[in-house]
Short mmCIF file of C-alpha atoms and ligand atoms in Angstrom, two decimals:
data_model
loop_
_atom_site.label_atom_id
_atom_site.label_comp_id
_atom_site.label_asym_id
_atom_site.label_seq_id
_atom_site.Cartn_x
_atom_site.Cartn_y
_atom_site.Cartn_z
CA UNK E 1489 -37.92 14.82 26.77
CA UNK E 1490 -35.68 17.94 27.19
CA UNK E 1491 -32.54 17.31 25.16
CA UNK E 1492 -29.13 16.84 27.46
CA UNK E 1493 -26.17 18.83 26.58
CA UNK E 1494 -22.94 18.12 28.14
CA UNK E 1495 -20.90 21.23 29.29
CA UNK E 1496 -17.30 21.81 30.78
CA UNK E 1497 -17.97 22.62 34.52
CA UNK E 1498 -14.44 22.74 35.90
CA UNK E 1499 -10.59 22.60 34.56
CA UNK E 1500 -7.67 22.22 35.97
CA UNK E 1501 -3.82 21.41 35.14
CA UNK E 1502 -0.35 20.31 36.37
CA UNK E 1503 3.05 21.31 35.01
CA UNK E 1504 5.94 19.49 36.78
CA UNK E 1505 8.29 21.88 38.47
CA UNK E 1506 11.57 21.47 36.60
CA UNK E 1507 12.14 23.80 33.49
CA UNK E 1508 14.23 23.09 30.69
CA UNK E 1509 14.96 26.27 28.60
CA UNK E 1510 16.44 26.82 25.43
CA UNK E 1511 19.83 27.94 27.30
CA UNK E 1512 20.16 24.47 28.89
CA UNK E 1513 19.03 22.92 25.66
CA UNK E 1514 21.90 24.59 23.89
CA UNK E 1515 24.48 22.87 26.12
CA UNK E 1516 22.81 19.50 24.96
CA UNK E 1517 22.49 19.91 21.18
CA UNK E 1518 23.88 22.32 18.56
CA UNK E 1519 20.68 25.01 18.56
CA UNK E 1520 20.39 28.40 20.03
CA UNK E 1521 17.60 30.15 21.60
CA UNK E 1522 17.18 32.42 18.62
CA UNK E 1523 16.35 29.38 16.00
CA UNK E 1524 13.87 27.78 18.46
CA UNK E 1525 12.05 30.83 19.20
CA UNK E 1526 11.86 31.85 15.67
CA UNK E 1527 11.22 28.46 14.05
CA UNK E 1528 9.04 27.34 16.81
CA UNK E 1529 8.30 29.69 19.46
CA UNK E 1530 9.24 27.99 22.80
CA UNK E 1531 11.40 29.32 25.15
CA UNK E 1532 10.99 26.79 27.96
CA UNK E 1533 9.23 23.63 28.90
CA UNK E 1534 8.15 21.66 32.01
CA UNK E 1535 10.22 18.16 32.37
CA UNK E 1536 9.02 15.39 34.85
CA UNK E 1537 12.16 14.69 36.74
CA UNK E 1538 12.33 11.19 39.03
CA UNK E 1539 12.61 7.46 39.00
CA UNK E 1540 9.35 5.91 38.11
CA UNK E 1541 7.37 9.00 37.79
CA UNK E 1542 4.74 8.85 35.01
CA UNK E 1543 1.98 10.40 32.91
CA UNK E 1544 -0.37 9.12 35.61
CA UNK E 1545 1.49 11.15 38.26
CA UNK E 1546 0.78 14.35 36.28
CA UNK E 1547 -2.63 13.34 35.38
CA UNK E 1548 -3.66 12.42 39.00
CA UNK E 1549 -2.55 15.96 40.11
CA UNK E 1550 -4.69 17.47 37.50
CA UNK E 1551 -7.34 15.35 38.47
CA UNK E 1552 -7.29 15.70 42.28
CA UNK E 1553 -7.10 19.64 41.71
CA UNK E 1554 -10.24 19.09 39.46
CA UNK E 1555 -12.29 17.03 42.28
CA UNK E 1556 -11.69 19.82 44.62
CA UNK E 1557 -12.50 22.69 42.15
CA UNK E 1558 -15.58 21.14 41.26
CA UNK E 1559 -16.62 20.07 45.14
CA UNK E 1560 -16.48 16.53 43.60
CA UNK E 1561 -16.75 13.46 45.55
CA UNK E 1562 -14.24 10.86 43.76
CA UNK E 1563 -16.93 8.21 44.16
CA UNK E 1564 -19.25 10.20 42.12
CA UNK E 1565 -17.25 10.14 39.01
CA UNK E 1566 -18.78 7.94 36.37
CA UNK E 1567 -15.98 7.77 33.68
CA UNK E 1568 -12.48 8.76 32.99
CA UNK E 1569 -10.81 9.13 29.73
CA UNK E 1570 -7.11 9.32 29.85
CA UNK E 1571 -6.03 10.92 26.18
CA UNK E 1572 -2.33 10.18 26.07
CA UNK E 1573 0.36 8.88 23.99
CA UNK E 1574 2.92 7.91 26.96
CA UNK E 1575 1.02 6.03 28.73
CA UNK E 1576 2.44 4.82 32.00
CA UNK E 1577 2.83 1.23 30.44
CA UNK E 1578 1.10 -0.32 27.54
CA UNK E 1579 -1.36 -2.01 29.59
CA UNK E 1580 -3.21 -1.65 31.90
CA UNK E 1581 -4.70 2.12 30.92
CA UNK E 1582 -3.22 4.88 32.45
CA UNK E 1583 -6.79 6.39 33.12
CA UNK E 1584 -7.27 2.97 35.60
CA UNK E 1585 -3.97 4.28 37.43
CA UNK E 1586 -5.32 7.88 37.74
CA UNK E 1587 -8.49 6.63 38.72
CA UNK E 1588 -6.89 4.51 41.36
CA UNK E 1589 -4.39 7.47 42.56
CA UNK E 1590 -7.64 9.69 42.87
CA UNK E 1591 -10.09 7.21 44.89
CA UNK E 1592 -12.20 6.79 41.89
CA UNK E 1593 -13.74 3.79 42.28
CA UNK E 1594 -17.18 3.83 40.78
CA UNK E 1595 -16.08 4.71 37.20
CA UNK E 1596 -15.20 3.10 34.08
CA UNK E 1597 -11.61 4.33 32.66
CA UNK E 1598 -10.02 3.88 29.60
CA UNK E 1599 -7.36 5.64 27.32
CA UNK E 1600 -7.31 7.21 24.03
CA UNK E 1601 -4.54 7.74 22.00
CA UNK E 1602 -4.85 10.05 18.83
CA UNK E 1603 -1.31 11.67 19.17
CA UNK E 1604 -1.90 15.20 19.39
CA UNK E 1605 -5.79 15.28 18.53
CA UNK E 1606 -6.35 12.90 21.72
CA UNK E 1607 -7.81 15.17 24.09
CA UNK E 1608 -10.42 16.32 21.10
CA UNK E 1609 -11.42 13.12 20.44
CA UNK E 1610 -11.47 11.98 24.13
CA UNK E 1611 -13.42 15.32 25.00
CA UNK E 1612 -15.91 14.16 22.11
CA UNK E 1613 -16.45 10.59 23.38
CA UNK E 1614 -17.01 11.84 26.98
CA UNK E 1615 -19.67 14.27 25.59
CA UNK E 1616 -21.56 11.75 23.78
CA UNK E 1617 -21.79 9.68 26.85
CA UNK E 1618 -23.17 12.63 29.01
CA UNK E 1619 -25.39 13.79 26.28
CA UNK E 1620 -26.94 9.93 26.21
CA UNK E 1621 -27.83 10.46 30.00
CA UNK E 1622 -26.17 7.56 31.03
CA UNK E 1623 -23.24 9.16 32.69
CA UNK E 1624 -23.35 12.35 34.84
CA UNK E 1625 -19.65 13.14 35.69
CA UNK E 1626 -17.25 12.41 33.17
CA UNK E 1627 -13.25 13.59 33.35
CA UNK E 1628 -11.52 13.82 30.62
CA UNK E 1629 -7.56 14.22 31.15
CA UNK E 1630 -4.69 14.72 29.03
CA UNK E 1631 -1.61 13.82 30.19
CA UNK E 1632 1.84 13.08 28.56
CA UNK E 1633 5.57 12.66 29.65
CA UNK E 1634 6.68 13.67 26.58
CA UNK E 1635 10.49 13.65 27.82
CA UNK E 1636 10.18 9.81 28.08
CA UNK E 1637 10.39 9.32 24.45
CA UNK E 1638 12.18 12.46 23.27
CA UNK E 1639 15.79 12.04 22.09
CA UNK E 1640 17.60 14.77 23.75
CA UNK E 1641 20.22 14.20 21.16
CA UNK E 1642 18.37 14.82 18.02
CA UNK E 1643 17.85 18.71 17.73
CA UNK E 1644 15.42 18.69 15.23
CA UNK E 1645 12.95 17.06 17.92
CA UNK E 1646 13.84 17.84 21.27
CA UNK E 1647 13.22 21.50 21.57
CA UNK E 1648 9.54 21.01 20.54
CA UNK E 1649 8.26 18.88 23.62
CA UNK E 1650 7.34 18.90 27.12
CA UNK E 1651 5.35 17.42 30.02
CA UNK E 1652 2.08 18.51 31.33
CA UNK E 1653 -1.68 17.30 32.40
CA UNK E 1654 -4.75 18.96 32.27
CA UNK E 1655 -8.12 17.95 32.91
CA UNK E 1656 -11.93 18.78 32.39
CA UNK E 1657 -15.21 17.72 34.07
CA UNK E 1658 -17.95 17.19 31.61
CA UNK E 1659 -21.55 17.30 33.12
CA UNK E 1660 -25.36 17.49 31.70
CA UNK E 1661 -27.19 20.85 31.23
CA UNK E 1662 -30.44 21.61 29.72
CA UNK E 1663 -29.33 25.16 28.86
CA UNK E 1664 -27.88 26.49 25.62
CA UNK E 1665 -24.37 25.99 26.65
CA UNK E 1666 -21.82 23.66 26.55
CA UNK E 1667 -20.49 21.31 23.55
CA UNK E 1668 -21.90 22.02 20.21
CA UNK E 1669 -20.51 20.21 17.69
CA UNK E 1670 -16.97 18.45 16.35
CA UNK E 1671 -15.44 17.49 12.95
CA UNK E 1672 -12.68 15.26 13.03
CA UNK E 1673 -10.66 13.48 10.23
CA UNK E 1674 -8.03 11.15 9.97
CA UNK E 1675 -5.61 10.22 7.07
CA UNK E 1676 -3.49 6.94 7.60
CA UNK E 1677 -0.96 7.83 5.27
CA UNK E 1678 0.36 10.33 7.72
CA UNK E 1679 1.64 7.36 9.88
CA UNK E 1680 5.16 7.37 7.84
CA UNK E 1681 5.95 11.37 9.17
CA UNK E 1682 5.42 10.99 12.72
CA UNK E 1683 5.68 7.87 14.96
CA UNK E 1684 7.65 5.94 17.30
CA UNK E 1685 8.86 2.70 15.85
CA UNK E 1686 9.46 0.44 18.15
CA UNK E 1687 8.13 -0.71 21.70
CA UNK E 1688 4.59 -1.86 19.94
CA UNK E 1689 3.52 -5.34 18.57
CA UNK E 1690 5.25 -4.62 15.21
CA UNK E 1691 9.03 -4.19 16.74
CA UNK E 1692 8.89 -5.28 20.42
CA UNK E 1693 11.81 -3.68 22.37
CA UNK E 1694 15.01 -5.56 21.55
CA UNK E 1695 18.83 -4.27 22.31
CA UNK E 1696 18.88 -3.52 18.71
CA UNK E 1697 15.65 -1.12 18.69
CA UNK E 1698 17.33 0.74 21.76
CA UNK E 1699 20.76 1.05 19.62
CA UNK E 1700 18.92 2.21 16.87
CA UNK E 1701 17.02 4.97 19.03
CA UNK E 1702 13.58 3.57 17.87
CA UNK E 1703 11.98 4.32 21.31
CA UNK E 1704 11.75 8.07 20.44
CA UNK E 1705 9.59 10.42 18.60
CA UNK E 1706 10.52 10.29 14.45
CA UNK E 1707 9.33 13.36 12.90
CA UNK E 1708 9.72 14.50 9.13
CA UNK E 1709 9.03 18.00 10.34
CA UNK E 1710 8.61 19.97 7.13
CA UNK E 1711 5.54 17.35 5.69
CA UNK E 1712 4.03 17.38 9.13
CA UNK E 1713 4.10 21.41 9.64
CA UNK E 1714 2.48 21.35 6.14
CA UNK E 1715 -0.38 19.57 6.82
CA UNK E 1716 -0.68 20.72 9.89
CA UNK E 1717 -1.10 24.36 8.54
CA UNK E 1718 -3.46 23.43 5.99
CA UNK E 1719 -5.44 20.70 7.90
CA UNK E 1720 -6.12 22.65 11.01
CA UNK E 1721 -6.97 25.71 9.15
CA UNK E 1722 -9.28 23.87 6.83
CA UNK E 1723 -11.18 22.13 9.67
CA UNK E 1724 -11.69 25.29 11.89
CA UNK E 1725 -12.91 27.52 8.57
CA UNK E 1726 -15.33 24.29 8.13
CA UNK E 1727 -16.72 24.38 11.35
CA UNK E 1728 -17.30 28.30 11.63
CA UNK E 1729 -19.20 27.77 8.03
CA UNK E 1730 -21.16 24.87 9.19
CA UNK E 1731 -22.46 27.12 12.27
CA UNK E 1732 -22.64 30.50 10.50
CA UNK E 1733 -19.80 31.72 13.07
CA UNK E 1734 -18.44 35.07 12.00
CA UNK E 1735 -14.96 35.85 13.41
CA UNK E 1736 -16.54 38.68 15.52
CA UNK E 1737 -18.79 36.20 17.30
CA UNK E 1738 -15.89 34.32 18.32
CA UNK E 1739 -14.21 34.74 21.54
CA UNK E 1740 -11.63 32.41 21.51
CA UNK E 1741 -9.54 30.15 19.32
CA UNK E 1742 -7.69 27.13 21.32
CA UNK E 1743 -5.31 25.75 19.11
CA UNK E 1744 -2.99 22.78 19.96
CA UNK E 1745 0.11 24.28 20.59
CA UNK E 1746 3.06 22.71 18.26
CA UNK E 1747 4.54 25.38 16.58
CA UNK E 1748 3.82 29.26 16.97
CA UNK E 1749 3.88 29.62 12.91
CA UNK E 1750 1.11 26.94 12.71
CA UNK E 1751 -1.11 28.52 15.19
CA UNK E 1752 -0.44 31.79 13.41
CA UNK E 1753 -1.62 30.74 10.20
CA UNK E 1754 -4.77 28.91 11.43
CA UNK E 1755 -5.76 32.31 13.09
CA UNK E 1756 -4.93 33.88 9.90
CA UNK E 1757 -7.23 31.58 7.98
CA UNK E 1758 -10.07 32.06 10.30
CA UNK E 1759 -9.88 36.03 10.37
CA UNK E 1760 -9.09 36.10 14.17
CA UNK E 1761 -6.73 38.86 15.77
CA UNK E 1762 -4.08 37.02 17.82
CA UNK E 1763 -5.99 38.71 20.97
CA UNK E 1764 -8.57 36.12 20.85
CA UNK E 1765 -6.21 33.10 20.38
CA UNK E 1766 -4.83 31.37 23.52
CA UNK E 1767 -1.20 30.80 23.26
CA UNK E 1768 1.00 29.44 26.23
CA UNK E 1769 3.55 27.48 23.63
CA UNK E 1770 6.57 29.59 24.79
CA UNK E 1771 6.22 28.29 28.11
CA UNK E 1772 5.30 24.69 28.13
CA UNK E 1773 6.06 23.68 24.61
CA UNK E 1774 4.30 20.85 22.78
CA UNK E 1775 2.44 18.71 25.84
CA UNK E 1776 0.66 16.67 23.27
CA UNK E 1777 -2.71 15.49 24.99
CA UNK E 1778 -2.40 18.47 27.41
CA UNK E 1779 -1.77 21.52 25.30
CA UNK E 1780 -5.62 22.44 24.98
CA UNK E 1781 -7.20 21.83 28.44
CA UNK E 1782 -4.10 23.38 29.80
CA UNK E 1783 -4.67 26.72 27.84
CA UNK E 1784 -8.49 26.57 29.11
CA UNK E 1785 -7.02 25.84 32.77
CA UNK E 1786 -4.65 29.19 31.94
CA UNK E 1787 -7.66 31.42 30.57
CA UNK E 1788 -10.34 30.12 33.02
CA UNK E 1789 -10.68 33.50 34.78
CA UNK E 1790 -11.28 35.56 31.71
CA UNK E 1791 -13.92 32.97 29.71
CA UNK E 1792 -17.40 33.90 30.07
CA UNK E 1793 -20.98 32.01 30.30
CA UNK E 1794 -21.79 31.75 26.31
CA UNK E 1795 -18.63 32.45 25.01
CA UNK E 1796 -18.25 30.72 21.64
CA UNK E 1797 -15.05 28.97 21.69
CA UNK E 1798 -13.38 26.41 19.02
CA UNK E 1799 -10.85 24.10 19.93
CA UNK E 1800 -8.66 22.74 17.09
CA UNK E 1801 -5.64 20.10 16.86
CA UNK E 1802 -3.53 18.32 14.65
CA UNK E 1803 -1.58 15.30 15.22
CA UNK E 1804 0.41 12.19 14.27
CA UNK E 1805 -1.68 9.65 12.37
CA UNK E 1806 -2.51 11.88 10.95
CA UNK E 1807 -5.26 13.08 12.98
CA UNK E 1808 -6.84 16.38 13.13
CA UNK E 1809 -10.16 17.95 14.23
CA UNK E 1810 -12.21 21.23 15.62
CA UNK E 1811 -14.69 21.29 18.56
CA UNK E 1812 -17.31 24.32 19.10
CA UNK E 1813 -18.29 24.91 22.33
CA UNK E 1814 -20.31 27.67 24.51
CA UNK E 1815 -18.50 28.32 27.53
CA UNK E 1816 -20.83 27.13 30.34
CA UNK E 1817 -19.71 29.22 33.28
CA UNK E 1818 -18.32 32.52 34.59
CA UNK E 1819 -15.28 32.78 37.00
CA UNK E 1820 -16.17 31.59 40.20
O1 UT7 Z 2071 2.11 18.00 17.32
C1 UT7 Z 2071 2.19 17.28 16.27
C2 UT7 Z 2071 2.18 17.69 15.19
N1 UT7 Z 2071 3.84 18.45 15.07
C3 UT7 Z 2071 4.18 19.58 14.57
O2 UT7 Z 2071 3.13 20.30 14.15
C4 UT7 Z 2071 5.44 20.01 14.02
C5 UT7 Z 2071 5.48 20.37 12.83
N2 UT7 Z 2071 6.87 20.91 12.40
C6 UT7 Z 2071 7.71 21.84 12.94
O3 UT7 Z 2071 7.10 22.47 13.68
C7 UT7 Z 2071 8.89 22.30 11.76
O4 UT7 Z 2071 9.14 21.30 10.59
C8 UT7 Z 2071 10.00 22.08 12.94
C9 UT7 Z 2071 10.10 23.18 14.18
C10 UT7 Z 2071 10.28 20.56 13.75
C11 UT7 Z 2071 11.36 22.36 11.88
O5 UT7 Z 2071 11.48 23.61 11.28
P1 UT7 Z 2071 11.61 23.75 9.81
O6 UT7 Z 2071 11.64 25.24 9.50
O7 UT7 Z 2071 10.53 22.75 9.23
O8 UT7 Z 2071 13.10 23.45 9.92
P2 UT7 Z 2071 13.87 22.34 9.12
O9 UT7 Z 2071 13.58 21.07 9.87
O10 UT7 Z 2071 13.53 22.45 7.45
O11 UT7 Z 2071 15.52 22.46 9.24
C12 UT7 Z 2071 15.87 23.90 8.72
C13 UT7 Z 2071 17.21 24.06 8.97
C14 UT7 Z 2071 18.20 22.46 8.92
O12 UT7 Z 2071 19.43 22.94 8.17
P3 UT7 Z 2071 19.61 22.99 7.05
O13 UT7 Z 2071 19.74 21.99 6.40
O14 UT7 Z 2071 18.91 23.95 6.41
O15 UT7 Z 2071 21.39 23.51 6.90
C15 UT7 Z 2071 18.17 21.70 10.18
O16 UT7 Z 2071 19.23 20.94 10.30
O17 UT7 Z 2071 17.49 24.20 10.51
C16 UT7 Z 2071 18.18 22.99 11.07
N3 UT7 Z 2071 17.81 22.71 12.37
C17 UT7 Z 2071 18.17 23.53 13.64
N4 UT7 Z 2071 19.00 24.39 13.63
C18 UT7 Z 2071 19.24 24.95 14.89
C19 UT7 Z 2071 16.77 21.74 12.76
N5 UT7 Z 2071 16.81 21.85 13.93
C20 UT7 Z 2071 17.69 22.88 14.39
C21 UT7 Z 2071 17.67 23.31 16.00
N6 UT7 Z 2071 18.68 24.47 15.90
N7 UT7 Z 2071 17.17 23.20 17.12
#
């Protein structure tokens, strides 16, 4: 029997309208455009405004666009995985809510949380279902409303994050294209350096947790930075070596967008010139689960069938990984 592979057959994205730029931030906390651009490389980020709006509202916009672009009837979708660290609520899963908002009624849906590596982990789970032959149309959507857990009085964290969603369709193919391989790692000692303390079962919400600002992101930036640079670079080089990929054979690196300096360091270690690196951090900031598919969406018209692409991420947990794929289609 011919071996099935899983290929991305469409991409889409959604960023909310409101743009919070560094100038506005500098009136909220003691910071400057110069500091943020030099240390992080972010000029502006999109923020979802509006009472009751959540990650699923952005995720469903991205999925509706994906269904339209790929001419997919929502009832033909077999599975929806939502990568998110900011689910609408602890349960039910945001993937279920997105499915409902998009008329997807014959799928099973669930969320995955591996912090900033969520999208890559979810993509690989989807890949395995497609390769097994049991599922033919799998949607992986990364959706994060990071503004919901960002303390806009903490200058060390608030410039970093933005809100967005982006989605891909995975379908089977027998051609030599699509998802090839992934390498993932987790190191739980990292949980002390990047987390949101309260709101889970360990510290359920109380007046005290709210007063202590424990429903916001805590990050020991320096430690996370060091780990991110070394682990994201190590694993990206590891997947290149495993598949005998030389820098000149790679068409694109799609790195998680957390800090321009991290992206530069990873590209350098891989021996890649900047022209081959997808970078949109300046306009979106770190949208956590959405960064990688958002890049694919923005670069879609420049991708060619057969392009060798490496996706790489690092996030809280710590979690990190690299995925190697061959792009499956020319611009439509
Ligand atoms: O996606 C998940 C993974 N997350 C990441 O990959 C993020 C990794 N970490 C980072 O990107 C960086 O550590 C940050 C961008 C968060 C911080 O940059 P840094 O170069 O590590 O700065 P720092 O925290 O060491 O702070 C340096 C100085 C401090 O002042 P002093 O103590 O030297 O006087 C900070 O108080 O910069 C100060 N500072 C700021 N100044 C102006 C911190 N935040 C700001 C700010 N504006 N927004």
